[in-house]
């Protein structure tokens, strides 16, 4: 089945530094990648949607200059949290839409970010 | 945009009982309704989904029903087991759009 690999699984960084999270679709071409943020005991909140080769579409309230998304190929998307602050600490998870399956959504394993 | 409401937020049942989680959606153009199970610290896993051209789908102990007129869909788990304990999310997707809109989740606790 479709697999999305997400790295790192956990990261601790200092305030003011940047962190890059990668998501790769291993056995399919991801037309679209979705990036979510999940706080403890809450639902998945969509941050942005990216299509290969084009700029990401950000949800209302999400700072595009702080959360940089790059989707340079059909198998790789990255999320960079710039100038991280403790309030950015959260669980970040990606999801990829299989180009060949309109209804196929596969999630990465998530990244637990802790900013100290 | 689409709005998905999910109830209850928490559900406690005894092992062997049935569990029902209900969701409503606002966009009549929605045509795809998946259900995900998420264990603590892990990725959501698709457990069952239904498209708008059918009213019910079953997979062993899990079933989903869809009422397009009322714009609601439900997850039914029979003969619950402790390993069914997790957070369950419903979602909806509109035809022509790629974005899934999630409900707020239901924490299911199955006691032995």
XYZ file of C-alpha atoms in Angstrom:
228
model
C 0.000 0.000 0.000
C 0.873 3.675 -0.172
C 3.519 4.774 2.315
C 4.554 8.239 3.412
C 7.811 8.545 5.302
C 8.155 11.522 7.647
C 11.355 12.646 9.379
C 12.361 13.405 11.997
C 9.925 11.709 14.362
C 11.037 13.874 17.268
C 13.057 17.064 17.446
C 14.001 19.413 20.225
C 15.309 22.813 19.252
C 16.181 26.090 20.884
C 14.031 29.185 20.532
C 14.956 31.216 17.496
C 16.284 28.334 15.441
C 14.683 26.717 12.405
C 13.568 23.140 11.970
C 12.912 21.270 8.728
C 10.487 18.372 8.508
C 10.446 16.106 5.454
C 7.722 13.954 3.998
C 8.362 11.517 1.187
C 5.899 9.364 -0.680
C 7.745 6.090 -1.152
C 5.748 4.184 -3.724
C 3.443 6.673 -5.356
C 3.390 10.156 -6.783
C 1.856 12.667 -4.453
C -0.094 15.235 -6.403
C -0.886 17.132 -3.274
C 0.645 17.239 0.194
C -1.206 18.480 3.248
C 0.432 19.701 6.432
C -1.416 19.480 9.724
C -0.745 20.553 13.245
C -2.187 18.696 16.191
C -2.175 19.884 19.776
C -2.673 17.358 22.597
C -6.180 15.954 22.716
C -7.257 17.995 19.727
C -8.072 17.353 16.117
C -5.865 17.754 13.085
C -5.798 21.364 11.969
C -4.878 21.913 8.338
C -2.044 24.404 7.996
C -1.441 24.386 4.268
C -1.908 22.504 1.042
C 0.866 22.202 -1.512
C 0.874 21.005 -5.074
C 4.060 19.913 -6.768
C 5.828 22.820 -8.426
C 3.556 25.555 -7.142
C 3.237 27.725 -4.068
C 1.462 26.357 -1.048
C -1.993 27.537 -0.085
C -2.111 28.465 3.580
C -5.129 28.318 5.840
C -6.345 31.460 7.488
C -4.252 32.384 10.478
C -1.179 30.395 9.437
C 1.883 32.581 8.836
C 3.408 31.627 5.509
C 6.691 33.322 6.345
C 7.007 31.298 9.512
C 5.944 27.934 8.135
C 7.758 27.537 4.835
C 6.509 24.747 2.630
C 8.309 23.400 -0.398
C 6.948 20.728 -2.710
C 9.684 20.493 -5.296
C 8.906 17.032 -6.575
C 6.059 14.550 -6.722
C 7.614 12.568 -3.893
C 8.970 15.165 -1.485
C 7.507 18.011 0.525
C 9.169 19.893 3.369
C 7.900 22.100 6.149
C 10.369 24.489 7.763
C 9.421 26.134 11.025
C 11.459 29.318 11.099
C 12.478 31.208 14.225
C 10.731 28.637 16.372
C 9.173 29.621 19.689
C 7.828 27.449 22.521
C 4.261 28.009 21.318
C 5.231 26.256 18.076
C 5.720 23.050 20.030
C 3.234 20.578 18.613
C 2.739 17.394 16.609
C 3.148 18.090 12.894
C 1.896 15.542 10.417
C 1.762 15.400 6.655
C -0.654 13.649 4.361
C -0.258 12.872 0.692
C -2.902 12.454 -1.951
C -2.086 9.708 -4.410
C -2.098 11.059 -7.941
C -3.658 7.896 -9.254
C -6.296 7.533 -6.544
C -8.584 10.490 -6.074
C -9.673 9.266 -2.660
C -6.344 7.996 -1.401
C -4.913 9.888 1.539
C -1.888 8.544 3.367
C -0.465 10.070 6.538
C 3.134 10.352 7.580
C 4.118 9.165 11.045
C 4.268 12.676 12.465
C 6.944 14.862 14.036
C 6.873 15.848 17.686
C 8.483 19.309 17.858
C 9.545 20.704 21.212
C 10.960 24.217 21.324
C 12.874 25.067 24.498
C -16.229 26.004 3.515
C -17.013 22.590 4.900
C -17.763 22.191 8.605
C -17.779 18.784 10.284
C -19.290 18.274 13.728
C -18.521 15.096 15.667
C -20.184 13.651 18.760
C -19.579 12.523 21.395
C -16.159 13.863 22.341
C -15.611 10.944 24.702
C -17.241 7.531 24.830
C -16.726 4.830 27.421
C -18.080 1.325 26.862
C -17.636 -2.123 28.333
C -15.860 -4.778 26.303
C -18.350 -6.496 24.026
C -20.697 -3.532 23.823
C -21.319 -1.532 20.656
C -20.054 2.005 20.100
C -21.560 4.624 17.806
C -19.943 7.893 16.788
C -21.871 10.440 14.771
C -20.801 13.228 12.434
C -22.644 15.897 10.505
C -21.350 17.930 7.600
C -22.429 21.194 6.070
C -21.422 21.051 2.409
C -23.951 19.136 0.343
C -21.263 18.719 -2.340
C -19.217 16.453 -0.064
C -18.941 12.999 -1.520
C -16.253 11.158 0.436
C -16.370 10.334 4.139
C -13.446 8.491 5.740
C -12.999 7.446 9.360
C -9.594 7.386 11.009
C -8.321 5.760 14.177
C -5.430 7.464 15.944
C -3.514 5.953 18.839
C -1.530 8.237 21.109
C 1.471 9.744 19.335
C 0.840 7.858 16.124
C -0.470 8.632 12.689
C -4.188 8.428 11.862
C -5.052 5.138 10.227
C -7.922 4.809 7.785
C -10.340 2.208 9.112
C -13.270 2.583 6.756
C -14.642 5.052 4.248
C -17.821 5.611 2.300
C -18.701 7.506 -0.828
C -21.905 9.356 -1.420
C -23.298 6.822 -3.856
C -23.854 4.225 -1.114
C -25.721 4.331 2.172
C -23.869 1.734 4.200
C -20.577 -0.108 4.204
C -19.399 -2.844 6.519
C -16.033 -4.408 7.263
C -16.146 -7.101 9.937
C -16.945 -5.339 13.247
C -16.946 -1.873 11.725
C -19.701 -0.251 9.700
C -20.418 3.225 8.426
C -23.812 4.623 7.455
C -24.489 7.741 5.422
C -27.647 9.816 5.214
C -27.111 12.368 2.457
C -30.463 14.045 2.980
C -29.730 14.766 6.615
C -26.004 15.262 5.933
C -24.826 12.935 8.619
C -22.790 9.772 8.807
C -22.010 7.399 11.636
C -19.397 4.858 12.653
C -20.581 1.677 14.321
C -18.217 -0.667 16.127
C -19.684 -3.935 17.403
C -18.233 -6.343 19.948
C -15.742 -3.735 21.121
C -12.361 -4.829 22.422
C -9.827 -2.997 24.618
C -7.576 -2.555 21.575
C -10.318 -0.477 19.967
C -9.501 2.237 22.526
C -8.195 5.256 20.591
C -9.298 8.579 19.178
C -11.543 8.334 16.149
C -11.884 11.121 13.589
C -14.477 11.503 10.884
C -13.752 13.606 7.808
C -15.461 14.867 4.692
C -14.283 15.875 1.245
C -16.206 17.770 -1.382
C -16.261 16.761 -5.035
C -13.640 18.706 -6.949
C -11.634 19.573 -3.862
C -8.683 17.703 -2.428
C -8.911 18.884 1.177
C -10.274 16.710 3.966
C -12.112 18.494 6.765
C -11.876 16.655 10.083
C -14.217 16.442 13.008
C -12.849 17.192 16.477
C -12.446 13.544 17.359
C -13.969 11.041 19.786
C -11.908 9.396 22.467
C -13.187 5.832 22.788
C -12.319 3.889 25.906
C -13.189 0.201 26.039
C -12.946 -1.254 29.510
C -12.252 -4.979 30.013
